[in-house]
JSON list of C-alpha atoms in Angstrom, two decimals:
[
{"chain": "G", "resi": 1, "resn": "UNK", "atom": "CA", "xyz": [-82.98, 64.08, 11.97]},
{"chain": "G", "resi": 2, "resn": "UNK", "atom": "CA", "xyz": [-84.34, 60.56, 12.12]},
{"chain": "G", "resi": 3, "resn": "UNK", "atom": "CA", "xyz": [-86.15, 59.08, 9.15]},
{"chain": "G", "resi": 4, "resn": "UNK", "atom": "CA", "xyz": [-89.37, 58.17, 10.99]},
{"chain": "G", "resi": 5, "resn": "UNK", "atom": "CA", "xyz": [-93.00, 59.19, 11.47]},
{"chain": "G", "resi": 6, "resn": "UNK", "atom": "CA", "xyz": [-93.53, 61.77, 8.74]},
{"chain": "G", "resi": 7, "resn": "UNK", "atom": "CA", "xyz": [-90.35, 63.72, 9.49]},
{"chain": "G", "resi": 8, "resn": "UNK", "atom": "CA", "xyz": [-89.07, 63.57, 5.87]},
{"chain": "G", "resi": 9, "resn": "UNK", "atom": "CA", "xyz": [-92.32, 65.07, 4.60]},
{"chain": "G", "resi": 10, "resn": "UNK", "atom": "CA", "xyz": [-92.07, 68.22, 6.72]},
{"chain": "G", "resi": 11, "resn": "UNK", "atom": "CA", "xyz": [-88.36, 68.89, 6.53]},
{"chain": "G", "resi": 12, "resn": "UNK", "atom": "CA", "xyz": [-86.70, 70.88, 3.76]},
{"chain": "G", "resi": 13, "resn": "UNK", "atom": "CA", "xyz": [-84.86, 69.39, 0.81]},
{"chain": "G", "resi": 14, "resn": "UNK", "atom": "CA", "xyz": [-82.11, 66.76, 1.22]},
{"chain": "G", "resi": 15, "resn": "UNK", "atom": "CA", "xyz": [-79.25, 69.24, 0.75]},
{"chain": "G", "resi": 16, "resn": "UNK", "atom": "CA", "xyz": [-80.46, 71.08, 3.85]},
{"chain": "G", "resi": 17, "resn": "UNK", "atom": "CA", "xyz": [-81.15, 68.09, 6.09]},
{"chain": "G", "resi": 18, "resn": "UNK", "atom": "CA", "xyz": [-79.56, 64.71, 6.65]},
{"chain": "G", "resi": 19, "resn": "UNK", "atom": "CA", "xyz": [-81.88, 61.86, 7.58]},
{"chain": "G", "resi": 20, "resn": "UNK", "atom": "CA", "xyz": [-80.64, 58.93, 9.62]},
{"chain": "G", "resi": 21, "resn": "UNK", "atom": "CA", "xyz": [-82.26, 55.65, 10.50]},
{"chain": "G", "resi": 22, "resn": "UNK", "atom": "CA", "xyz": [-83.29, 55.48, 14.16]},
{"chain": "G", "resi": 23, "resn": "UNK", "atom": "CA", "xyz": [-80.21, 53.61, 15.35]},
{"chain": "G", "resi": 24, "resn": "UNK", "atom": "CA", "xyz": [-76.88, 54.69, 16.79]},
{"chain": "G", "resi": 25, "resn": "UNK", "atom": "CA", "xyz": [-74.69, 53.69, 13.84]},
{"chain": "G", "resi": 26, "resn": "UNK", "atom": "CA", "xyz": [-76.79, 55.59, 11.32]},
{"chain": "G", "resi": 27, "resn": "UNK", "atom": "CA", "xyz": [-77.01, 58.67, 13.56]},
{"chain": "G", "resi": 28, "resn": "UNK", "atom": "CA", "xyz": [-73.23, 58.71, 14.06]},
{"chain": "G", "resi": 29, "resn": "UNK", "atom": "CA", "xyz": [-72.62, 58.28, 10.30]},
{"chain": "G", "resi": 30, "resn": "UNK", "atom": "CA", "xyz": [-74.95, 61.16, 9.37]},
{"chain": "G", "resi": 31, "resn": "UNK", "atom": "CA", "xyz": [-73.48, 63.36, 12.11]},
{"chain": "G", "resi": 32, "resn": "UNK", "atom": "CA", "xyz": [-70.00, 62.78, 10.64]},
{"chain": "G", "resi": 33, "resn": "UNK", "atom": "CA", "xyz": [-71.31, 63.75, 7.17]},
{"chain": "G", "resi": 34, "resn": "UNK", "atom": "CA", "xyz": [-72.83, 66.94, 8.64]},
{"chain": "G", "resi": 35, "resn": "UNK", "atom": "CA", "xyz": [-69.56, 67.88, 10.38]},
{"chain": "G", "resi": 36, "resn": "UNK", "atom": "CA", "xyz": [-67.62, 67.28, 7.16]},
{"chain": "G", "resi": 37, "resn": "UNK", "atom": "CA", "xyz": [-70.05, 69.52, 5.24]},
{"chain": "G", "resi": 38, "resn": "UNK", "atom": "CA", "xyz": [-69.68, 72.32, 7.79]},
{"chain": "G", "resi": 39, "resn": "UNK", "atom": "CA", "xyz": [-65.87, 72.11, 7.74]},
{"chain": "G", "resi": 40, "resn": "UNK", "atom": "CA", "xyz": [-65.85, 72.13, 3.92]},
{"chain": "G", "resi": 41, "resn": "UNK", "atom": "CA", "xyz": [-68.17, 75.15, 3.75]},
{"chain": "G", "resi": 42, "resn": "UNK", "atom": "CA", "xyz": [-66.20, 77.07, 6.39]},
{"chain": "G", "resi": 43, "resn": "UNK", "atom": "CA", "xyz": [-63.16, 76.94, 4.14]},
{"chain": "G", "resi": 44, "resn": "UNK", "atom": "CA", "xyz": [-65.04, 78.92, 1.45]},
{"chain": "G", "resi": 45, "resn": "UNK", "atom": "CA", "xyz": [-66.59, 81.80, 3.40]},
{"chain": "G", "resi": 46, "resn": "UNK", "atom": "CA", "xyz": [-68.17, 83.66, 0.47]},
{"chain": "G", "resi": 47, "resn": "UNK", "atom": "CA", "xyz": [-70.08, 80.59, -0.73]},
{"chain": "G", "resi": 48, "resn": "UNK", "atom": "CA", "xyz": [-71.08, 79.79, 2.86]},
{"chain": "G", "resi": 49, "resn": "UNK", "atom": "CA", "xyz": [-72.72, 83.20, 3.48]},
{"chain": "G", "resi": 50, "resn": "UNK", "atom": "CA", "xyz": [-74.57, 83.09, 0.17]},
{"chain": "G", "resi": 51, "resn": "UNK", "atom": "CA", "xyz": [-75.77, 79.54, 0.86]},
{"chain": "G", "resi": 52, "resn": "UNK", "atom": "CA", "xyz": [-76.88, 80.46, 4.39]},
{"chain": "G", "resi": 53, "resn": "UNK", "atom": "CA", "xyz": [-78.89, 83.38, 3.02]},
{"chain": "G", "resi": 54, "resn": "UNK", "atom": "CA", "xyz": [-80.47, 81.10, 0.40]},
{"chain": "G", "resi": 55, "resn": "UNK", "atom": "CA", "xyz": [-81.34, 78.46, 3.03]},
{"chain": "G", "resi": 56, "resn": "UNK", "atom": "CA", "xyz": [-82.81, 81.10, 5.33]},
{"chain": "G", "resi": 57, "resn": "UNK", "atom": "CA", "xyz": [-85.05, 82.39, 2.53]},
{"chain": "G", "resi": 58, "resn": "UNK", "atom": "CA", "xyz": [-86.24, 78.90, 1.64]},
{"chain": "G", "resi": 59, "resn": "UNK", "atom": "CA", "xyz": [-86.99, 77.97, 5.26]},
{"chain": "G", "resi": 60, "resn": "UNK", "atom": "CA", "xyz": [-88.74, 81.30, 5.89]},
{"chain": "G", "resi": 61, "resn": "UNK", "atom": "CA", "xyz": [-90.98, 80.67, 2.90]},
{"chain": "G", "resi": 62, "resn": "UNK", "atom": "CA", "xyz": [-91.69, 77.07, 3.88]},
{"chain": "G", "resi": 63, "resn": "UNK", "atom": "CA", "xyz": [-92.63, 77.86, 7.47]},
{"chain": "G", "resi": 64, "resn": "UNK", "atom": "CA", "xyz": [-94.29, 81.27, 7.11]},
{"chain": "G", "resi": 65, "resn": "UNK", "atom": "CA", "xyz": [-97.37, 82.03, 9.20]},
{"chain": "G", "resi": 66, "resn": "UNK", "atom": "CA", "xyz": [-99.36, 82.57, 6.02]},
{"chain": "G", "resi": 67, "resn": "UNK", "atom": "CA", "xyz": [-98.50, 79.07, 4.81]},
{"chain": "G", "resi": 68, "resn": "UNK", "atom": "CA", "xyz": [-99.26, 77.57, 8.23]},
{"chain": "G", "resi": 69, "resn": "UNK", "atom": "CA", "xyz": [-102.64, 79.34, 8.23]},
{"chain": "G", "resi": 70, "resn": "UNK", "atom": "CA", "xyz": [-103.43, 78.15, 4.68]},
{"chain": "G", "resi": 71, "resn": "UNK", "atom": "CA", "xyz": [-102.52, 74.56, 5.52]},
{"chain": "G", "resi": 72, "resn": "UNK", "atom": "CA", "xyz": [-104.54, 74.70, 8.75]},
{"chain": "G", "resi": 73, "resn": "UNK", "atom": "CA", "xyz": [-107.60, 75.99, 6.88]},
{"chain": "G", "resi": 74, "resn": "UNK", "atom": "CA", "xyz": [-107.17, 73.22, 4.29]},
{"chain": "G", "resi": 75, "resn": "UNK", "atom": "CA", "xyz": [-106.93, 70.62, 7.05]},
{"chain": "G", "resi": 76, "resn": "UNK", "atom": "CA", "xyz": [-110.12, 71.85, 8.74]},
{"chain": "G", "resi": 77, "resn": "UNK", "atom": "CA", "xyz": [-111.93, 71.97, 5.39]},
{"chain": "G", "resi": 78, "resn": "UNK", "atom": "CA", "xyz": [-110.89, 68.36, 4.71]},
{"chain": "G", "resi": 79, "resn": "UNK", "atom": "CA", "xyz": [-112.05, 67.29, 8.18]},
{"chain": "G", "resi": 80, "resn": "UNK", "atom": "CA", "xyz": [-115.39, 69.05, 7.75]},
{"chain": "G", "resi": 81, "resn": "UNK", "atom": "CA", "xyz": [-115.93, 67.48, 4.33]},
{"chain": "G", "resi": 82, "resn": "UNK", "atom": "CA", "xyz": [-115.07, 64.06, 5.74]},
{"chain": "G", "resi": 83, "resn": "UNK", "atom": "CA", "xyz": [-117.42, 64.70, 8.68]},
{"chain": "G", "resi": 84, "resn": "UNK", "atom": "CA", "xyz": [-120.26, 65.62, 6.28]},
{"chain": "G", "resi": 85, "resn": "UNK", "atom": "CA", "xyz": [-119.66, 62.42, 4.30]},
{"chain": "G", "resi": 86, "resn": "UNK", "atom": "CA", "xyz": [-119.67, 60.38, 7.51]},
{"chain": "G", "resi": 87, "resn": "UNK", "atom": "CA", "xyz": [-123.04, 61.85, 8.50]},
{"chain": "G", "resi": 88, "resn": "UNK", "atom": "CA", "xyz": [-124.77, 60.64, 5.34]},
{"chain": "G", "resi": 89, "resn": "UNK", "atom": "CA", "xyz": [-127.28, 57.92, 6.18]},
{"chain": "G", "resi": 90, "resn": "UNK", "atom": "CA", "xyz": [-125.91, 55.38, 3.72]},
{"chain": "G", "resi": 91, "resn": "UNK", "atom": "CA", "xyz": [-122.33, 55.75, 5.03]},
{"chain": "G", "resi": 92, "resn": "UNK", "atom": "CA", "xyz": [-123.54, 55.43, 8.62]},
{"chain": "G", "resi": 93, "resn": "UNK", "atom": "CA", "xyz": [-125.59, 52.32, 7.81]},
{"chain": "G", "resi": 94, "resn": "UNK", "atom": "CA", "xyz": [-122.57, 50.70, 6.17]},
{"chain": "G", "resi": 95, "resn": "UNK", "atom": "CA", "xyz": [-120.47, 51.35, 9.29]},
{"chain": "G", "resi": 96, "resn": "UNK", "atom": "CA", "xyz": [-123.21, 50.07, 11.62]},
{"chain": "G", "resi": 97, "resn": "UNK", "atom": "CA", "xyz": [-123.71, 46.97, 9.49]},
{"chain": "G", "resi": 98, "resn": "UNK", "atom": "CA", "xyz": [-120.00, 46.13, 9.75]},
{"chain": "G", "resi": 99, "resn": "UNK", "atom": "CA", "xyz": [-120.43, 45.54, 13.51]},
{"chain": "G", "resi": 100, "resn": "UNK", "atom": "CA", "xyz": [-121.83, 42.08, 12.89]},
{"chain": "G", "resi": 101, "resn": "UNK", "atom": "CA", "xyz": [-124.46, 40.24, 10.89]},
{"chain": "G", "resi": 102, "resn": "UNK", "atom": "CA", "xyz": [-127.24, 40.15, 13.49]},
{"chain": "G", "resi": 103, "resn": "UNK", "atom": "CA", "xyz": [-126.49, 43.17, 15.64]},
{"chain": "G", "resi": 104, "resn": "UNK", "atom": "CA", "xyz": [-125.54, 45.17, 12.52]},
{"chain": "G", "resi": 105, "resn": "UNK", "atom": "CA", "xyz": [-128.93, 44.55, 10.92]},
{"chain": "G", "resi": 106, "resn": "UNK", "atom": "CA", "xyz": [-130.69, 45.38, 14.17]},
{"chain": "G", "resi": 107, "resn": "UNK", "atom": "CA", "xyz": [-128.81, 48.66, 14.53]},
{"chain": "G", "resi": 108, "resn": "UNK", "atom": "CA", "xyz": [-129.48, 49.54, 10.87]},
{"chain": "G", "resi": 109, "resn": "UNK", "atom": "CA", "xyz": [-133.20, 48.88, 11.37]},
{"chain": "G", "resi": 110, "resn": "UNK", "atom": "CA", "xyz": [-133.15, 51.02, 14.52]},
{"chain": "G", "resi": 111, "resn": "UNK", "atom": "CA", "xyz": [-131.34, 53.88, 12.77]},
{"chain": "G", "resi": 112, "resn": "UNK", "atom": "CA", "xyz": [-133.72, 53.79, 9.78]},
{"chain": "G", "resi": 113, "resn": "UNK", "atom": "CA", "xyz": [-136.69, 53.85, 12.18]},
{"chain": "G", "resi": 114, "resn": "UNK", "atom": "CA", "xyz": [-135.20, 56.83, 14.04]},
{"chain": "G", "resi": 115, "resn": "UNK", "atom": "CA", "xyz": [-134.48, 58.66, 10.78]},
{"chain": "G", "resi": 116, "resn": "UNK", "atom": "CA", "xyz": [-138.10, 58.25, 9.66]},
{"chain": "G", "resi": 117, "resn": "UNK", "atom": "CA", "xyz": [-139.31, 59.34, 13.11]},
{"chain": "G", "resi": 118, "resn": "UNK", "atom": "CA", "xyz": [-137.15, 62.48, 12.94]},
{"chain": "G", "resi": 119, "resn": "UNK", "atom": "CA", "xyz": [-138.44, 63.28, 9.44]},
{"chain": "G", "resi": 120, "resn": "UNK", "atom": "CA", "xyz": [-142.00, 62.90, 10.70]},
{"chain": "G", "resi": 121, "resn": "UNK", "atom": "CA", "xyz": [-141.38, 65.10, 13.76]},
{"chain": "G", "resi": 122, "resn": "UNK", "atom": "CA", "xyz": [-139.70, 67.80, 11.63]},
{"chain": "G", "resi": 123, "resn": "UNK", "atom": "CA", "xyz": [-142.59, 67.68, 9.15]},
{"chain": "G", "resi": 124, "resn": "UNK", "atom": "CA", "xyz": [-145.23, 67.82, 11.87]}
]
């Protein structure tokens, strides 16, 4: 596989995968290494079957539906927590103020006015 864009983080350990730079020479070199590994392992059949079984177990554990579900839930929890933090008035005012010195202050004043108006309407 190519060594770009988060690929190394999601692939199994280095003995199971060869990473190549995204250019022809590197891809050809890693492909040659992979072919040599396969030829070497085919000469010792007993070790090859045991290793294949071990690799299958490791990959099955890494990519199980339970793990995918757990990681998806964690991702959504992180997004929701980040969303809650972004909705806090102070965080919003800081973002609005970063738009520019004059327009940022105007928008902050407008948002504070609207926040007080909403508090009043909810109270009333």
